[in-house]
Amino acid sequence: MSLVRPLFVVAGIGNGTGTGAATARLFAKSGYRVALISRGPDYLNKLATEISQAGGEAAAFPLNDYTTASIKSAFVALKSHWPSSPLRVAVFNAGYGVWKPFLDITEDEVRESIDTNILAALAFAREALLEFTKLELETANEGGVAGNARKRGTLIFTGATASVRGNVLTSAFSASKFGIRALSQSLAKEFAKKNIHVAQSIIDGTIITDRTKSRHNNPSWEADQDVRLDPDSIAKSYLHLVEQDSSAWTWEIDLRPAHEKW
Amino acid sequence: MSLVRPLFVVAGIGNGTGTGAATARLFAKSGYRVALISRGPDYLNKLATEISQAGGEAAAFPLNDYTTASIKSAFVALKSHWPSSPLRVAVFNAGYGVWKPFLDITEDEVRESIDTNILAALAFAREALLEFTKLELETANEGGVAGNARKRGTLIFTGATASVRGNVLTSAFSASKFGIRALSQSLAKEFAKKNIHVAQSIIDGTIITDRTKSRHNNPSWEADQDVRLDPDSIAKSYLHLVEQDSSAWTWEIDLRPAHEKW
Amino acid sequence: MSLVRPLFVVAGIGNGTGTGAATARLFAKSGYRVALISRGPDYLNKLATEISQAGGEAAAFPLNDYTTASIKSAFVALKSHWPSSPLRVAVFNAGYGVWKPFLDITEDEVRESIDTNILAALAFAREALLEFTKLELETANEGGVAGNARKRGTLIFTGATASVRGNVLTSAFSASKFGIRALSQSLAKEFAKKNIHVAQSIIDGTIITDRTKSRHNNPSWEADQDVRLDPDSIAKSYLHLVEQDSSAWTWEIDLRPAHEKW
Amino acid sequence: MSLVRPLFVVAGIGNGTGTGAATARLFAKSGYRVALISRGPDYLNKLATEISQAGGEAAAFPLNDYTTASIKSAFVALKSHWPSSPLRVAVFNAGYGVWKPFLDITEDEVRESIDTNILAALAFAREALLEFTKLELETANEGGVAGNARKRGTLIFTGATASVRGNVLTSAFSASKFGIRALSQSLAKEFAKKNIHVAQSIIDGTIITDRTKSRHNNPSWEADQDVRLDPDSIAKSYLHLVEQDSSAWTWEIDLRPAHEKW
């Protein structure tokens, strides 16, 4: 049994109230060292501090942008921060959405959507998979984490309704979210042979975050747990994916609130 | 907090070595009373005894056939056996498969496939949903079970590759498995408003059971946990579905061994 | 070049104003002998007379019900009516819909749905495929029909939105429509090797027929060609499927009015 | 009735032996003026000459690359070449494929795949839709073309197996092909209200072209019309999509050879 705690990395933390942050908190509690990659150093540092104060181990790796070079640098930094920890879980949660009539979408919005949603996903996947392929299968109770799922690592992409259905205002957004879904399916098939588990979620509804709270500005929406997704609940499903042993892996899991229309 | 333990019912136990039995064992361990519905009274009684000896509560409700009338009777019997227990989880795991060139499939095989896979699923769903709709939302720690997911109940159907893809030898089989998938999606949408969670799995590979062991007759296949589904691992994903709270429900979860080609 | 005109058979004519009848009219005009199978002898005879008066060849084969035995008898009758004509096209257009809350659906409605939508489809497919497999590939300009598509025959199933999506009121209906879709996919894969083309449509909207006209009772809906499907337009796509040569076959074609929301 | 012949534009001609060229030939024969956009001026000019000599009207608009600016310029050029012709049909057939293990794919290949498959598709769609939205509905027999389908225009994207399924060697390729599929679905929904028809094909097999002939180097593969797609047959389905009137439009049509495994 290894005494070294395994490493969890997540990209896309936003303001620290959504899926990325909830996942970081849950994996920290479950025994992982947590590497946080995102733009917005203030939110990143705040979350790292919060997790440390709660008894976890976390470090922030802020990005200026989601270019391939920046993502590579973040991985170099996190590996030199924890040189002996094996990277076991990587969650790509970054995203850029644009909901507009097609002819109103600017070239900059298209570019940003492609860069953040597809190119960054490809670069993040590459770094994570390069690490996973170097490792041996995890051992039982590795560093105190449940483990023993016969994996080298788990890579999860956060998807959306727009990953599976194009709609009137989603031409550019869904083009990139469908793209990640294709990527996740291709990688799931290619790397499963090496006991690397690639999965993706379909978040089919609105997640409650600081941003969506202020957009809704509606206390009864906030209070009604049946109408919006709780980031902590999403995180539990991500942990379940990570704990699935190699006899029964999920590629795609849809998640929506009970009262969502779909 | 209710002191009464909640009820779990599963239809389709086979010879007690597959998904139905593994799910029954896991839910018994998790605090549920377990009602077993299936043909084959010997296997049923053996499993009920095994679960009881391990400290669980189980009872067998054997069927002669999967007709609507038989399924209704089984539900009457299980409710009178545990009159005060609320039914919280129902798993439809029965199935009948036929893999043959289309023109070789007999009328009896078609009939059996429709009866077991579709008509029995409809009847089972009806009985479970009639029970769920009578209940209040579960309370936290109901009868010692984790709970507090803000549900009246959870209904899970076991699907297969043939639920999502027709193939050369699956004309009759996939016709009925696609049918259950449609049923599960319709019911998921219709009953979610009442906080009843309907989900289905896509078992995309071979499950290791007594039957598949003797069919393969290959110790290395049995020993290699990456090439076949372990019923206990499937059961864990079913428990995860049941534990999902109403802010983040899954309708469909695919499960396959790491080394499966798909 | 054969001088014998090829045979077209369609099941499901309703009152002669929908897809089945439109398809029959178009294939009659295109040079096929047309066999009409349906309940409702009056509508059938009226359509057969109409087609004959327009210079086509048609005969009515009324059914009492859509049982396997009845469908077999209809095929025996049509083959003895035109013993020398090769059956080249078969369209299964029969259907039974029920849109109701799940717990309100009666056993009779379930049974009728299964019988008409699945069992009848299986029986019809069997008879058509038994005929096709006996034939040689069609010859160029067979009996005056365009031909030369290198096929033994084409079998088309009429699908619906409920073939690909379960919804709140469609539990029983979509269960059977998904079933036909699975059947059509399995048969497409199995029989393509024999140059038999199996395809299906997804009719994703309301078709204008006598029945839907009286249900809408709205002249502007009738007049607006962008909001409802014209049976003659559907028929043109069916003819296109039949004319596709063996280098480029379609399995599934969706059809909807321009202004449909989907 | 307008006497001006309508305009057809296609991007992606390759060496003039594939889908783009076949579609150009068929639409030229059907009465359209044909604008050819592609890299490779020699192939373009050769095809334009061939079409002109066969009695059609064609002009070549060579590109240096598939950037947004280049595509815009090509549309400016083709409109000034035929200022009075309404653009009625636009086919995006350009594509860049890379089949490699994920970790072997270079940044250049990723970039080229995104640029040609997604960014160029977005730019091409934008130019075509800007033209279509300026037009009135086509009139019957417009410029001698069948017409009267109550459309402003038709935009078709050529898709592939990789548009609907990620696979072991297709991570980058399918990411962009899924992207176009999403784009085509979003645009189909958004622009249908304006009677603009957006569709896409799924080419699920190998098309016979000069390139695939030399790759296979197998006369029996070439001769067997059941195992590879004929570009002329694909073109016929594209023409069918264009001729569908606004009561029955297809968004997605799959096309494969009879003997393809899928």
PDB file of C-alpha atoms in Angstrom, chain B residues 96 98-110 168-172, chain C residues 122 125-127 129-130 133 187 190-191 194:
ATOM      1  CA  TYR B  96     -35.849 -13.065 -22.368  1.00  0.00           C
ATOM      2  CA  VAL B  98     -33.364 -14.648 -28.561  1.00  0.00           C
ATOM      3  CA  TRP B  99     -30.413 -14.304 -30.951  1.00  0.00           C
ATOM      4  CA  LYS B 100     -31.382 -15.800 -34.294  1.00  0.00           C
ATOM      5  CA  PRO B 101     -31.693 -14.931 -37.966  1.00  0.00           C
ATOM      6  CA  PHE B 102     -35.034 -13.192 -38.332  1.00  0.00           C
ATOM      7  CA  LEU B 103     -36.692 -15.819 -40.505  1.00  0.00           C
ATOM      8  CA  ASP B 104     -35.766 -18.578 -38.012  1.00  0.00           C
ATOM      9  CA  ILE B 105     -37.451 -16.925 -35.034  1.00  0.00           C
ATOM     10  CA  THR B 106     -40.633 -18.767 -34.106  1.00  0.00           C
ATOM     11  CA  GLU B 107     -43.940 -17.220 -33.147  1.00  0.00           C
ATOM     12  CA  ASP B 108     -43.469 -18.640 -29.651  1.00  0.00           C
ATOM     13  CA  GLU B 109     -40.137 -16.882 -29.302  1.00  0.00           C
ATOM     14  CA  VAL B 110     -41.623 -13.598 -30.432  1.00  0.00           C
ATOM     15  CA  VAL B 168     -27.966  -8.820 -37.209  1.00  0.00           C
ATOM     16  CA  LEU B 169     -29.334 -11.431 -34.801  1.00  0.00           C
ATOM     17  CA  THR B 170     -31.378  -9.224 -32.495  1.00  0.00           C
ATOM     18  CA  SER B 171     -34.510  -8.335 -34.439  1.00  0.00           C
ATOM     19  CA  ALA B 172     -36.998  -9.685 -31.884  1.00  0.00           C
TER      20      ALA B 172
ATOM     21  CA  LEU C 122     -42.993  -8.515 -37.425  1.00  0.00           C
ATOM     22  CA  ALA C 125     -41.793  -7.970 -42.413  1.00  0.00           C
ATOM     23  CA  ARG C 126     -41.583 -11.751 -42.408  1.00  0.00           C
ATOM     24  CA  GLU C 127     -43.923 -12.153 -45.365  1.00  0.00           C
ATOM     25  CA  LEU C 129     -38.714 -10.727 -46.631  1.00  0.00           C
ATOM     26  CA  LEU C 130     -39.709 -14.290 -47.500  1.00  0.00           C
ATOM     27  CA  THR C 133     -35.270 -13.548 -50.603  1.00  0.00           C
ATOM     28  CA  LEU C 187     -33.373  -6.136 -40.405  1.00  0.00           C
ATOM     29  CA  GLU C 190     -29.248  -8.550 -41.519  1.00  0.00           C
ATOM     30  CA  PHE C 191     -30.757  -8.374 -44.998  1.00  0.00           C
ATOM     31  CA  LYS C 194     -28.819 -10.045 -49.633  1.00  0.00           C
TER      32      LYS C 194
END
